[in-house]
Amino acid sequence: MAEKILRTEYSEEMQKSYLDYSMSVITARAIPDARDGLKPVQRRVLYDMSELKIFSDRPHRKSARIVGDTMGKYHPHGDSSIYETLVVLSQDFKKSMALIDGHGNFGSIEGDGAAAMRYTEAKLARFAEEVYLKDLDKTVEFVSNYDETEKEPEVLPVRVPNLLINGAEGIAVGMSTSIPTHNLSEVCDTCIAYIKNRDIDTEKLLEILHGPDFPTGGIIANKRDLLDIYSTGNGKLKLRGKIEVELGRRKSDKDKLIISEIPYTMIGTGINKFLVDVANLVETKKLSDVVDISNQSDKNGTRIVLELKKDADIEKIKNILYKKTKLEDTFGVNMLAIVEGRPEILSLRDILKNYIEFQYKITTKKYNILLNKELEKKEIQEGLIRAVDVIDLIIAILRGSKNLAQAKKCLTSGDTTGITFKVKSLEKDAKKLSFTDKQAQAVLDMRLY
């Protein structure tokens, strides 16, 4: 068979191929969906864990088992991205609400990496079960996986605006997303306010939401810019660590500055870099009033202690720390998400609008399914009640029929062809029967012993 050669312009072919690749990365890898606020890999990890029944009231399972199952069934893009996703979903210092309960070394706020997946274990958090995965079969559409051997949910029926609560970070081709985390209670109250008044403006919404709420704490120094950021969907937040003054109780005790909250951008190597930067400032005499610095952080939270000389100028030290170190940093906000298959920058009102429309759609589908089930149950029960009244006739039909199909035809349409009746009067009654198909099947399924 001769080969068919298609001649095409090289630049056009490259442009088309690159655009296809770009859209694949944007829609299927790096950018979250506006409806459930999850990237495909996050959605697949959570769904796979629910399919494996690794629920909060059951023992932890090896992370390698979860990663392998997710990669084999739903996400054939390498185990490292899947495990990294699983780790991040379990880190309460990165997510406002952790969705996975990790057991073992899942990294630290200071930049320590998680142990290899063969050493760690995980299970779903109770919050994820109740809020992200409930009523999957009744609410969302299922689509084929990459090789059409399995089905996976198109989105998860998330019952809270996850895009705001847990935020998102991702780099695609030519675009990126960076959405800060928010307080769960405030987001729910904001949602309720929007439902009650669809014309409510962003300024009124921010009276309820109050801006981002990062897991690491910190202070937003440019609150006046929040209205513009949430109205347009992008901008810059100026974050500061929280510094508290601890005065010495006795003359021999030194005054201390306690850093109990840090900017979100300091997660990772940022804390160690901050300690090094402060030490350098002390050596170069720019922070001559600092005697010692120590990191006393533990599982209860961040605690970085700076011991001061007697009568040190505390305000001056604070200003130098904010100016010369990462204790003051910027967080770029770019609220980009996938809306109906296309990437869009969303304002706060847009995010709430998309979420409410999604909730309306899945709730309607859920209750239509439940209603249809109840109507079907009602139809069958009415048929069984009718059947009880003519039970002798039904037994006669069953005895006189050669097969089940013949009996069913008689029950639904009164067709007595081929059925032998010992009592002729019963044949006349049989011709009057008009059970529905489901009612007839329920009657035939009865055990008439």
XYZ file of C-alpha atoms in Angstrom:
449
model
C 0.000 0.000 0.000
C 1.473 3.353 -1.069
C 2.122 5.975 1.622
C -0.012 9.095 1.545
C 2.127 12.210 1.975
C 0.397 15.421 3.076
C 2.231 18.600 2.162
C 1.819 21.435 4.671
C 3.506 24.659 5.674
C 6.055 23.909 8.451
C 5.231 27.078 10.440
C 1.489 26.339 10.348
C 2.014 22.745 11.541
C 4.263 23.912 14.398
C 1.784 26.608 15.400
C -1.148 24.160 15.432
C 0.804 21.484 17.357
C 2.034 23.970 19.935
C -1.451 25.428 20.453
C -2.863 21.929 20.971
C -0.119 21.178 23.493
C -0.696 24.513 25.256
C -4.434 23.971 25.632
C -3.816 20.443 26.916
C -1.482 21.741 29.646
C -3.849 24.596 30.520
C -7.099 22.640 30.698
C -5.913 19.161 31.701
C -2.899 19.752 33.922
C -2.031 23.101 35.507
C -5.149 25.254 35.924
C -8.027 24.406 38.331
C -11.669 24.144 37.308
C -13.830 27.045 38.502
C -16.556 24.644 39.658
C -14.709 22.466 42.175
C -11.446 24.437 42.400
C -9.353 21.329 41.705
C -6.746 20.464 39.102
C -7.274 17.117 37.316
C -4.494 15.382 39.291
C -5.969 16.540 42.632
C -9.437 15.375 41.618
C -8.092 12.008 40.483
C -6.136 11.376 43.698
C -9.218 12.103 45.851
C -11.523 10.033 43.638
C -9.095 7.098 43.536
C -8.811 7.126 47.338
C -12.605 7.027 47.607
C -12.704 4.116 45.132
C -10.073 2.282 47.196
C -12.282 3.041 50.237
C -9.426 4.653 52.173
C -11.847 6.613 54.351
C -11.168 8.545 57.546
C -12.555 5.782 59.781
C -10.280 3.139 58.230
C -6.525 2.450 58.536
C -3.978 4.434 56.525
C -2.730 2.853 53.281
C 0.715 3.112 51.688
C 1.095 6.232 49.563
C 2.795 4.137 46.864
C -0.412 2.062 46.545
C -2.509 5.198 46.026
C -0.034 6.762 43.584
C 0.272 3.557 41.529
C -3.492 3.068 41.324
C -4.095 6.712 40.344
C -1.389 6.601 37.671
C -2.576 3.302 36.214
C -6.252 4.210 36.057
C -6.562 7.972 35.624
C -3.348 10.034 35.447
C -0.567 8.536 33.281
C 1.811 11.486 33.713
C 4.372 10.084 36.130
C 4.333 9.165 39.804
C 6.253 12.213 41.072
C 3.481 14.713 40.200
C 0.835 12.466 41.798
C 2.792 11.975 45.025
C 3.623 15.677 45.223
C -0.101 16.422 44.913
C -0.938 13.924 47.654
C 1.696 15.508 49.923
C 0.468 19.083 49.349
C -3.166 18.086 49.971
C -2.090 16.811 53.393
C -0.022 19.868 54.435
C -2.071 22.154 56.661
C 0.584 24.885 56.347
C -0.099 25.095 52.583
C -3.840 24.412 52.445
C -6.490 26.149 54.521
C -8.312 22.806 54.848
C -6.177 19.668 54.404
C -8.043 17.023 52.385
C -5.759 14.078 53.134
C -4.652 12.726 56.501
C -0.964 11.871 56.119
C 0.871 9.422 58.367
C 4.658 9.677 58.426
C 7.060 12.364 57.195
C 5.063 14.634 54.891
C 7.547 17.518 54.935
C 7.649 20.679 57.022
C 7.028 24.398 56.773
C 10.818 24.908 56.780
C 11.249 23.189 53.429
C 12.017 19.608 54.448
C 10.767 17.269 51.738
C 8.393 14.380 52.345
C 9.782 10.880 52.734
C 9.593 8.531 49.754
C 6.110 7.255 48.996
C 7.044 3.720 50.065
C 7.526 4.985 53.638
C 4.456 7.200 54.081
C 0.787 6.341 54.443
C -2.412 8.305 53.878
C -6.198 8.260 54.067
C -8.959 10.737 53.259
C -9.677 13.481 55.777
C -13.230 13.513 57.149
C -13.715 16.990 55.648
C -12.910 15.684 52.142
C -15.355 12.796 52.504
C -18.281 14.935 53.617
C -17.681 18.040 51.516
C -15.899 16.867 48.339
C -16.979 13.295 47.596
C -20.548 12.858 48.879
C -23.278 11.847 46.393
C -20.824 11.395 43.507
C -23.139 8.990 41.694
C -26.138 11.338 41.861
C -24.617 14.736 41.078
C -21.828 14.889 38.472
C -21.158 13.515 35.017
C -18.625 10.732 34.530
C -16.248 10.636 31.552
C -13.895 7.990 30.152
C -10.305 7.912 31.370
C -7.276 8.210 29.055
C -7.629 4.686 27.580
C -11.417 4.359 27.978
C -11.154 1.430 30.398
C -12.440 3.321 33.447
C -14.844 6.130 34.262
C -13.872 9.198 36.308
C -15.879 12.243 37.456
C -15.646 15.329 35.277
C -15.655 17.415 38.484
C -16.247 16.638 42.163
C -19.523 17.791 43.809
C -17.712 20.133 46.203
C -20.177 21.713 48.641
C -18.038 24.788 49.409
C -16.196 27.243 47.083
C -12.908 25.311 47.159
C -11.247 27.708 44.706
C -11.338 30.364 47.446
C -10.849 28.138 50.508
C -7.743 26.210 49.435
C -6.611 28.552 46.682
C -4.501 27.354 43.768
C -1.066 27.654 42.225
C -0.074 26.500 38.770
C 2.094 27.398 35.784
C 0.802 26.549 32.313
C 1.974 27.631 28.858
C 1.794 31.412 28.600
C -0.290 31.811 31.735
C -0.322 30.972 35.438
C -2.726 30.963 38.349
C -2.140 32.141 41.905
C -5.186 32.237 44.170
C -4.736 32.850 47.934
C -6.415 30.716 50.597
C -9.382 32.037 52.603
C -11.158 31.308 55.861
C -13.795 28.559 55.513
C -16.387 30.256 57.731
C -15.964 33.653 56.035
C -16.226 32.107 52.547
C -19.460 30.289 53.479
C -20.945 33.504 54.921
C -19.918 35.399 51.769
C -21.585 32.723 49.653
C -24.822 33.033 51.641
C -24.760 36.826 51.237
C -24.347 36.430 47.458
C -27.219 33.916 47.264
C -29.515 36.311 49.142
C -28.562 39.259 46.939
C -27.114 38.517 43.492
C -26.540 42.253 42.907
C -24.321 42.684 45.976
C -21.100 44.497 45.057
C -17.525 43.456 45.827
C -17.129 46.112 48.517
C -20.050 44.667 50.503
C -18.726 41.116 50.018
C -15.340 42.148 51.426
C -17.051 43.317 54.610
C -17.746 39.614 55.183
C -14.691 37.981 53.565
C -12.019 40.374 54.933
C -9.461 39.200 52.357
C -7.077 36.195 52.273
C -6.458 34.012 55.315
C -3.127 32.234 54.892
C -2.351 29.066 56.922
C 0.928 30.655 58.038
C -0.849 33.761 59.346
C 0.781 37.118 58.694
C -0.546 40.610 58.127
C -1.781 42.159 54.867
C -0.145 45.588 54.770
C -2.024 46.960 51.726
C -5.661 46.287 52.619
C -6.717 49.348 50.639
C -5.835 47.428 47.448
C -8.099 44.462 48.255
C -11.158 45.960 46.565
C -9.275 46.420 43.297
C -7.703 42.927 43.509
C -11.038 41.174 44.100
C -12.820 43.291 41.484
C -10.321 42.549 38.694
C -8.979 39.156 39.738
C -5.335 40.173 39.859
C -2.950 42.400 41.788
C -0.294 42.205 44.498
C -0.655 41.570 48.211
C 1.985 42.961 50.567
C 2.432 40.379 53.330
C 4.202 40.939 56.650
C 5.159 38.594 59.455
C 3.641 39.226 62.877
C 6.138 40.517 65.452
C 5.311 40.526 69.169
C 7.366 42.170 71.919
C 8.186 40.128 75.020
C 9.678 42.335 77.742
C 12.074 40.816 80.299
C 10.393 40.254 83.668
C 13.585 40.714 85.646
C 16.530 43.049 85.187
C 18.717 40.176 84.063
C 16.199 39.077 81.396
C 16.595 40.427 77.895
C 13.738 41.896 75.867
C 12.712 39.682 72.953
C 10.998 40.028 69.585
C 8.838 36.963 68.822
C 7.872 36.239 65.210
C 4.774 34.029 65.557
C 3.390 34.364 62.028
C 5.239 34.556 58.715
C 4.309 35.553 55.152
C 2.932 32.643 53.095
C 5.792 33.146 50.614
C 8.316 32.105 53.301
C 7.128 28.483 53.268
C 10.063 26.264 52.357
C 13.602 27.604 52.505
C 12.312 31.090 53.389
C 12.631 30.606 57.162
C 16.271 29.469 56.988
C 17.062 32.288 54.568
C 15.473 34.753 56.987
C 17.686 33.496 59.828
C 20.781 33.850 57.615
C 19.740 37.366 56.505
C 19.253 38.504 60.115
C 22.636 37.045 61.082
C 24.256 38.969 58.199
C 22.543 42.204 59.289
C 23.896 41.668 62.813
C 27.420 41.055 61.487
C 27.316 44.187 59.332
C 26.125 46.223 62.389
C 22.812 47.132 60.707
C 21.038 45.257 63.513
C 23.524 45.913 66.284
C 20.808 45.760 68.963
C 20.127 42.043 68.275
C 22.137 39.766 70.563
C 20.903 36.330 69.452
C 18.421 34.716 67.059
C 16.921 31.258 67.397
C 14.229 29.200 65.695
C 12.037 27.643 68.391
C 9.242 26.547 66.036
C 7.548 23.215 66.776
C 4.311 21.364 66.014
C 2.367 24.084 67.848
C 3.418 26.796 65.403
C 6.111 29.231 64.323
C 8.290 30.877 66.959
C 11.419 32.752 65.884
C 13.062 34.595 68.803
C 15.350 37.634 68.552
C 17.040 38.593 71.846
C 17.755 42.316 72.163
C 20.202 44.510 74.013
C 18.955 46.625 76.870
C 17.065 49.777 75.770
C 17.071 48.662 72.126
C 15.014 50.698 69.630
C 12.289 48.135 68.909
C 10.489 50.110 66.177
C 13.745 50.654 64.312
C 14.519 46.916 64.444
C 11.031 46.081 63.149
C 11.408 48.490 60.234
C 14.829 47.054 59.292
C 13.447 43.491 59.407
C 10.556 44.415 57.114
C 12.794 46.369 54.731
C 15.873 44.138 54.541
C 14.435 40.607 54.879
C 11.627 38.470 53.485
C 9.566 39.189 56.612
C 7.769 41.556 54.252
C 7.087 40.091 50.821
C 4.623 40.329 47.939
C 2.149 37.668 46.840
C 0.990 38.003 43.246
C -2.731 37.320 42.868
C -3.957 36.022 39.506
C -7.339 34.307 39.884
C -7.262 32.258 36.691
C -9.492 29.185 36.364
C -11.151 27.030 33.702
C -14.715 28.100 32.912
C -16.582 25.913 30.387
C -13.305 24.655 28.927
C -11.655 28.072 28.635
C -9.180 29.829 30.969
C -10.580 33.047 32.439
C -9.417 35.554 35.056
C -12.224 35.745 37.601
C -13.272 38.403 40.062
C -14.672 37.452 43.476
C -18.222 37.828 42.134
C -17.360 35.648 39.105
C -16.028 32.863 41.344
C -19.173 32.935 43.488
C -21.424 33.070 40.402
C -19.771 30.026 38.793
C -19.879 28.111 42.062
C -23.596 28.858 42.723
C -24.556 27.891 39.159
C -22.625 24.627 39.578
C -24.371 23.925 42.897
C -27.771 24.616 41.359
C -27.001 22.211 38.511
C -25.751 19.308 40.648
C -28.473 19.774 43.275
C -31.158 19.724 40.570
C -29.655 16.552 39.104
C -29.445 14.901 42.546
C -33.071 15.553 43.469
C -34.338 14.610 40.014
C -32.602 11.239 40.411
C -34.038 10.801 43.912
C -37.505 11.841 42.691
C -37.384 9.390 39.778
C -36.364 6.594 42.152
C -39.299 7.379 44.445
C -41.724 7.572 41.490
C -40.446 4.216 40.251
C -40.870 2.779 43.753
C -44.404 4.243 43.901
C -45.266 2.733 40.516
C -44.090 -0.734 41.590
C -45.849 -0.538 44.960
C -49.125 0.467 43.289
C -48.716 -2.498 40.936
C -48.138 -4.912 43.837
C -51.232 -3.570 45.634
C -53.293 -4.223 42.482
C -51.692 -7.658 42.165
C -52.787 -8.646 45.685
C -56.418 -7.972 44.707
C -56.187 -10.361 41.702
C -53.627 -12.834 43.068
C -55.705 -15.890 42.037
C -55.886 -14.606 38.461
C -52.106 -14.029 38.371
C -51.467 -17.577 39.632
C -53.783 -18.926 36.935
C -51.885 -16.973 34.272
C -48.536 -18.299 35.559
C -49.834 -21.886 35.584
C -51.266 -21.616 32.084
C -48.284 -19.830 30.470
C -45.607 -21.734 28.578
C -42.892 -19.210 29.501
C -42.242 -16.000 31.458
C -42.462 -13.730 28.393
C -45.964 -15.018 27.645
C -47.095 -14.317 31.206
C -45.581 -10.811 31.150
C -47.316 -10.008 27.859
C -50.639 -11.003 29.382
C -50.074 -8.852 32.486
C -49.141 -5.742 30.477
C -51.534 -5.906 27.505
C -54.155 -8.557 28.354
C -52.950 -10.835 25.537
C -54.019 -14.377 26.487
C -52.812 -16.047 23.266
C -51.324 -19.491 24.058
C -52.313 -19.400 27.745
C -54.490 -22.245 29.045
C -57.090 -21.337 31.681
C -58.850 -24.083 33.661
C -61.578 -21.610 34.613
C -62.865 -19.826 31.488
C -64.152 -16.786 33.394
C -60.559 -15.988 34.413
C -59.585 -15.571 30.759
C -62.036 -12.650 30.410
C -60.548 -11.018 33.519
C -57.008 -11.581 32.208
C -57.812 -9.658 29.009
C -58.587 -6.580 31.148
C -55.121 -6.461 32.793
C -52.906 -3.431 32.065
C -49.906 -3.465 34.383
C -46.920 -1.323 33.347
C -43.739 -3.098 32.294
C -42.036 -2.422 35.668
C -45.133 -3.475 37.609
C -45.403 -6.711 35.629
C -41.730 -7.509 36.249
C -42.172 -6.845 39.996
C -45.214 -9.156 40.063
C -43.278 -11.905 38.250
C -40.328 -11.452 40.661
C -42.591 -12.229 43.646
C -42.068 -15.548 45.392
C -45.610 -16.939 45.278
C -45.049 -19.815 47.655
